[in-house]
Short mmCIF file of C-alpha atoms in Angstrom, two decimals:
data_model
loop_
_atom_site.label_atom_id
_atom_site.label_comp_id
_atom_site.label_asym_id
_atom_site.label_seq_id
_atom_site.Cartn_x
_atom_site.Cartn_y
_atom_site.Cartn_z
CA ASP G 27 -12.70 20.33 -4.54
CA VAL G 28 -11.16 18.85 -7.71
CA LYS G 29 -12.06 14.51 -8.57
CA VAL G 30 -12.33 11.65 -10.70
CA THR G 31 -15.20 10.15 -10.78
CA GLN G 32 -15.28 6.73 -11.50
CA SER G 33 -19.05 5.33 -11.89
CA SER G 34 -17.95 1.78 -10.00
CA ARG G 35 -16.32 0.74 -6.57
CA TYR G 36 -17.13 -2.20 -6.82
CA LEU G 37 -18.06 -5.49 -9.73
CA VAL G 38 -18.35 -8.54 -9.59
CA LYS G 39 -18.04 -9.18 -13.51
CA ARG G 40 -18.81 -13.19 -14.72
CA THR G 41 -15.81 -14.52 -17.97
CA GLY G 42 -16.79 -13.51 -20.96
CA GLU G 43 -18.82 -10.48 -20.65
CA LYS G 44 -18.22 -7.16 -21.98
CA VAL G 45 -16.63 -4.70 -19.09
CA PHE G 46 -17.16 -0.84 -18.77
CA LEU G 47 -15.39 0.86 -16.68
CA GLU G 48 -15.95 5.18 -16.59
CA CYS G 49 -14.52 8.14 -15.21
CA VAL G 50 -15.06 11.70 -15.25
CA GLN G 51 -12.76 15.02 -14.77
CA ASP G 52 -14.30 18.22 -14.35
CA MET G 53 -10.52 20.04 -13.87
CA ASP G 54 -9.90 20.34 -18.05
CA HIS G 55 -7.10 17.98 -17.29
CA GLU G 56 -6.27 16.88 -21.11
CA ASN G 57 -4.16 13.40 -20.22
CA MET G 58 -6.18 11.23 -18.75
CA PHE G 59 -5.04 7.57 -17.94
CA TRP G 60 -6.00 3.57 -17.07
CA TYR G 61 -4.37 1.76 -14.35
CA ARG G 62 -5.07 -1.95 -12.55
CA GLN G 63 -2.61 -1.96 -9.55
CA ASP G 64 -2.13 -6.10 -7.94
CA PRO G 65 -1.01 -6.46 -4.73
CA GLY G 66 3.54 -7.04 -4.73
CA LEU G 67 3.19 -5.98 -8.60
CA GLY G 68 2.42 -1.85 -8.13
CA LEU G 69 0.99 0.38 -10.24
CA ARG G 70 1.11 -0.82 -14.09
CA LEU G 71 -0.88 1.31 -17.25
CA ILE G 72 -3.02 0.03 -19.78
CA TYR G 73 -3.84 3.31 -21.46
CA PHE G 74 -3.93 6.51 -21.15
CA SER G 75 -4.77 8.98 -23.52
CA TYR G 76 -3.49 12.83 -23.57
CA ASP G 77 -6.15 14.75 -26.09
CA VAL G 78 -9.67 13.38 -27.47
CA LYS G 79 -9.96 10.40 -29.29
CA MET G 80 -6.28 10.18 -28.34
CA LYS G 81 -5.24 7.42 -26.64
CA GLU G 82 -1.56 5.36 -26.47
CA LYS G 83 -0.93 1.87 -25.52
CA GLY G 84 0.72 2.06 -21.59
CA ASP G 85 2.70 -1.26 -20.51
CA ILE G 86 -0.57 -4.28 -20.50
CA PRO G 87 -3.13 -3.26 -23.23
CA GLU G 88 -3.20 -6.07 -23.93
CA GLY G 89 -7.38 -7.33 -23.77
CA TYR G 90 -8.80 -3.93 -22.54
CA SER G 91 -8.98 -0.70 -25.52
CA VAL G 92 -10.27 2.56 -24.83
CA SER G 93 -12.89 5.92 -25.73
CA ARG G 94 -12.30 8.99 -25.10
CA GLU G 95 -14.78 11.59 -26.93
CA LYS G 96 -14.90 14.25 -24.67
CA LYS G 97 -12.22 15.37 -22.24
CA GLU G 98 -13.96 15.13 -19.63
CA ARG G 99 -14.95 11.05 -19.90
CA PHE G 100 -11.93 8.43 -19.84
CA SER G 101 -13.83 4.77 -19.93
CA LEU G 102 -11.84 1.03 -20.48
CA ILE G 103 -13.17 -1.62 -21.95
CA LEU G 104 -12.31 -4.90 -21.35
CA GLU G 105 -13.76 -6.77 -24.56
CA SER G 106 -14.55 -10.02 -22.73
CA ALA G 107 -13.51 -10.00 -19.32
CA SER G 108 -11.36 -13.24 -18.24
CA THR G 109 -10.51 -14.07 -14.00
CA ASN G 110 -6.89 -12.91 -14.25
CA GLN G 111 -7.91 -8.56 -15.07
CA THR G 112 -9.78 -8.40 -11.58
CA SER G 113 -8.13 -6.37 -10.08
CA MET G 114 -8.09 -2.71 -8.57
CA TYR G 115 -8.43 -0.04 -10.91
CA LEU G 116 -7.91 3.39 -10.39
CA CYS G 117 -8.47 6.57 -12.92
CA ALA G 118 -6.57 9.66 -12.81
CA SER G 119 -5.91 12.86 -14.60
CA SER G 120 -3.08 15.57 -15.28
CA LEU G 121 -2.62 18.78 -16.25
CA GLY G 122 1.55 18.05 -17.18
CA PRO G 123 4.47 14.81 -16.56
CA ARG G 124 5.36 17.82 -13.54
CA ASN G 125 1.97 18.13 -11.96
CA GLY G 126 2.11 14.16 -10.69
CA TYR G 127 -2.08 12.81 -11.45
CA THR G 128 -4.96 13.34 -9.21
CA PHE G 129 -6.92 9.57 -8.71
CA GLY G 130 -10.24 8.37 -8.72
CA SER G 131 -11.46 6.14 -6.02
CA GLY G 132 -10.95 2.82 -8.08
CA THR G 133 -12.52 0.39 -8.66
CA ARG G 134 -12.59 -3.14 -7.51
CA LEU G 135 -13.55 -5.87 -10.12
CA THR G 136 -13.92 -8.98 -9.81
CA VAL G 137 -14.23 -11.41 -12.75
CA VAL G 138 -15.29 -14.97 -11.75
CA ARG A 11 17.50 -4.19 -11.23
CA LYS A 12 14.35 -2.84 -11.17
CA GLU A 13 13.46 0.66 -12.08
CA VAL A 14 12.20 1.99 -9.12
CA GLU A 15 12.81 -0.30 -6.20
CA GLN A 16 11.49 0.45 -2.15
CA ASP A 17 11.28 -1.36 1.09
CA PRO A 18 7.87 -2.92 1.34
CA GLY A 19 8.32 -2.94 5.20
CA PRO A 20 6.08 -2.66 7.50
CA PHE A 21 8.13 0.46 9.18
CA ASN A 22 6.83 -0.43 12.97
CA VAL A 23 7.44 3.24 15.08
CA PRO A 24 6.41 4.50 18.03
CA GLU A 25 3.48 8.33 18.11
CA GLY A 26 7.05 10.67 17.98
CA ALA A 27 9.23 8.72 15.99
CA THR A 28 10.85 10.73 13.48
CA VAL A 29 11.14 8.01 10.03
CA ALA A 30 12.75 7.86 6.63
CA PHE A 31 12.17 6.00 3.64
CA ASN A 32 14.46 5.82 0.68
CA CYS A 33 12.58 5.21 -3.16
CA THR A 34 16.41 3.83 -5.82
CA TYR A 35 15.86 4.77 -8.57
CA SER A 36 18.16 2.85 -12.00
CA ASN A 37 17.51 5.73 -15.02
CA SER A 38 19.36 8.00 -13.97
CA ALA A 39 17.85 11.05 -16.52
CA SER A 40 15.33 11.00 -14.61
CA GLN A 41 13.37 14.55 -13.72
CA SER A 42 10.35 14.65 -11.78
CA PHE A 43 9.78 12.87 -9.22
CA PHE A 44 6.83 12.20 -6.00
CA TRP A 45 5.66 11.20 -3.18
CA TYR A 46 2.51 9.85 -2.75
CA ARG A 47 0.00 7.98 -0.17
CA GLN A 48 -1.81 5.60 0.32
CA ASP A 49 -4.56 3.90 2.91
CA CYS A 50 -5.63 1.07 2.68
CA ARG A 51 -8.28 -0.29 0.12
CA LYS A 52 -8.50 3.81 -1.23
CA GLU A 53 -6.90 5.26 -4.07
CA PRO A 54 -3.17 7.49 -4.13
CA LYS A 55 -2.71 10.66 -3.12
CA LEU A 56 -0.46 13.28 -4.00
CA LEU A 57 1.81 13.60 -1.35
CA MET A 58 4.62 15.99 -2.15
CA SER A 59 6.47 17.02 -5.06
CA VAL A 60 9.97 16.80 -4.98
CA TYR A 61 12.53 19.16 -6.23
CA SER A 62 16.56 19.30 -5.83
CA SER A 63 16.02 21.94 -4.25
CA GLY A 64 14.45 19.16 -1.19
CA ASN A 65 10.74 19.66 -1.27
CA GLU A 66 9.26 21.13 2.81
CA ASP A 67 5.91 20.69 3.86
CA GLY A 68 5.23 20.79 7.91
CA ARG A 69 7.03 17.06 9.46
CA PHE A 70 7.64 16.42 5.83
CA THR A 71 10.52 16.92 4.39
CA ALA A 72 11.47 15.22 0.23
CA GLN A 73 15.09 14.88 -0.69
CA LEU A 74 16.28 13.89 -4.27
CA ASN A 75 19.21 12.54 -4.10
CA ARG A 76 21.21 12.19 -7.79
CA ALA A 77 24.55 11.11 -7.48
CA SER A 78 22.82 8.32 -5.41
CA GLN A 79 20.31 8.24 -7.59
CA TYR A 80 17.59 7.99 -4.93
CA ILE A 81 14.94 9.98 -3.46
CA SER A 82 13.56 9.68 0.53
CA LEU A 83 10.83 10.93 2.34
CA LEU A 84 11.86 11.75 6.55
CA ILE A 85 8.29 12.06 9.12
CA ARG A 86 9.41 14.10 12.02
CA ASP A 87 7.05 14.51 15.19
CA SER A 88 5.13 11.16 13.62
CA LYS A 89 1.15 10.85 14.53
CA LEU A 90 -1.39 7.64 14.44
CA SER A 91 -2.44 9.56 11.61
CA ASP A 92 0.17 8.63 9.28
CA SER A 93 0.02 4.93 9.03
CA ALA A 94 -0.25 4.02 5.21
CA THR A 95 1.79 3.16 2.22
CA TYR A 96 4.47 5.12 0.44
CA LEU A 97 4.50 5.33 -2.60
CA CYS A 98 7.46 6.79 -4.92
CA VAL A 99 7.57 7.92 -8.79
CA VAL A 100 9.95 8.55 -11.06
CA ASN A 101 9.47 10.31 -14.49
CA PRO A 102 12.29 9.94 -16.74
CA GLY A 103 10.83 12.19 -19.12
CA GLY A 104 9.97 11.20 -22.67
CA GLY A 105 6.59 9.92 -22.48
CA TYR A 106 3.71 8.80 -19.40
CA GLN A 107 4.87 5.87 -20.64
CA LYS A 108 8.10 5.58 -18.60
CA VAL A 109 6.28 6.81 -15.15
CA THR A 110 7.04 3.66 -12.68
CA PHE A 111 5.44 3.72 -9.88
CA GLY A 112 7.27 1.94 -6.98
CA THR A 113 5.58 -0.67 -4.86
CA GLY A 114 5.42 0.99 -1.45
CA THR A 115 6.41 0.75 1.29
CA LYS A 116 3.99 0.30 4.42
CA LEU A 117 3.88 2.28 7.61
CA GLN A 118 2.57 1.96 11.17
CA VAL A 119 2.88 4.14 13.53
CA ILE A 120 2.00 2.35 17.20
CA PRO A 121 0.66 4.07 20.27
#
């Protein structure tokens, strides 16, 4: 069964901390994504990557950075966590734009 | 007008009923369309793609109406396990930045 695995289901961090969210996929997909999901706002794209070491900004990249050193791994970094970054973070991968996404189980991050 | 709009619901239907949701989109050049299912506090899972000719998978039928710019999802013989939020996704082409998720329609199937 193909999988996208996110390292943590729940995280609680303090304001100002640097936070790393890790995502690994085993489908050999080139395209990987980080979304956040908030009630009433739906899923919003933070960053995506279409190849190793390549990244593109999404709708809401401010306060975030990403790293893709290996094809299977895509990391999201919150440089200095703030309370407005409390959210559900979803990693996804895709074979291509006509194929839809496979999502990880999500990380529910709370910044206090 | 929002790029993608869905009625948030909830749609409360009895077991065995047929229910349909629509999702309207604003970009007439949109190329790819999908329906996802999301259970409470879980990740979205791809339910089906929506093709120009329509798409059927068991009790689920997805249709595209380009003239009126909406996609639909029909669920026949609803089961309790169909209770979830259904998200539509529209890809207008031109890059992943433009892929837009609807905020979802909540379905509750009642015994």
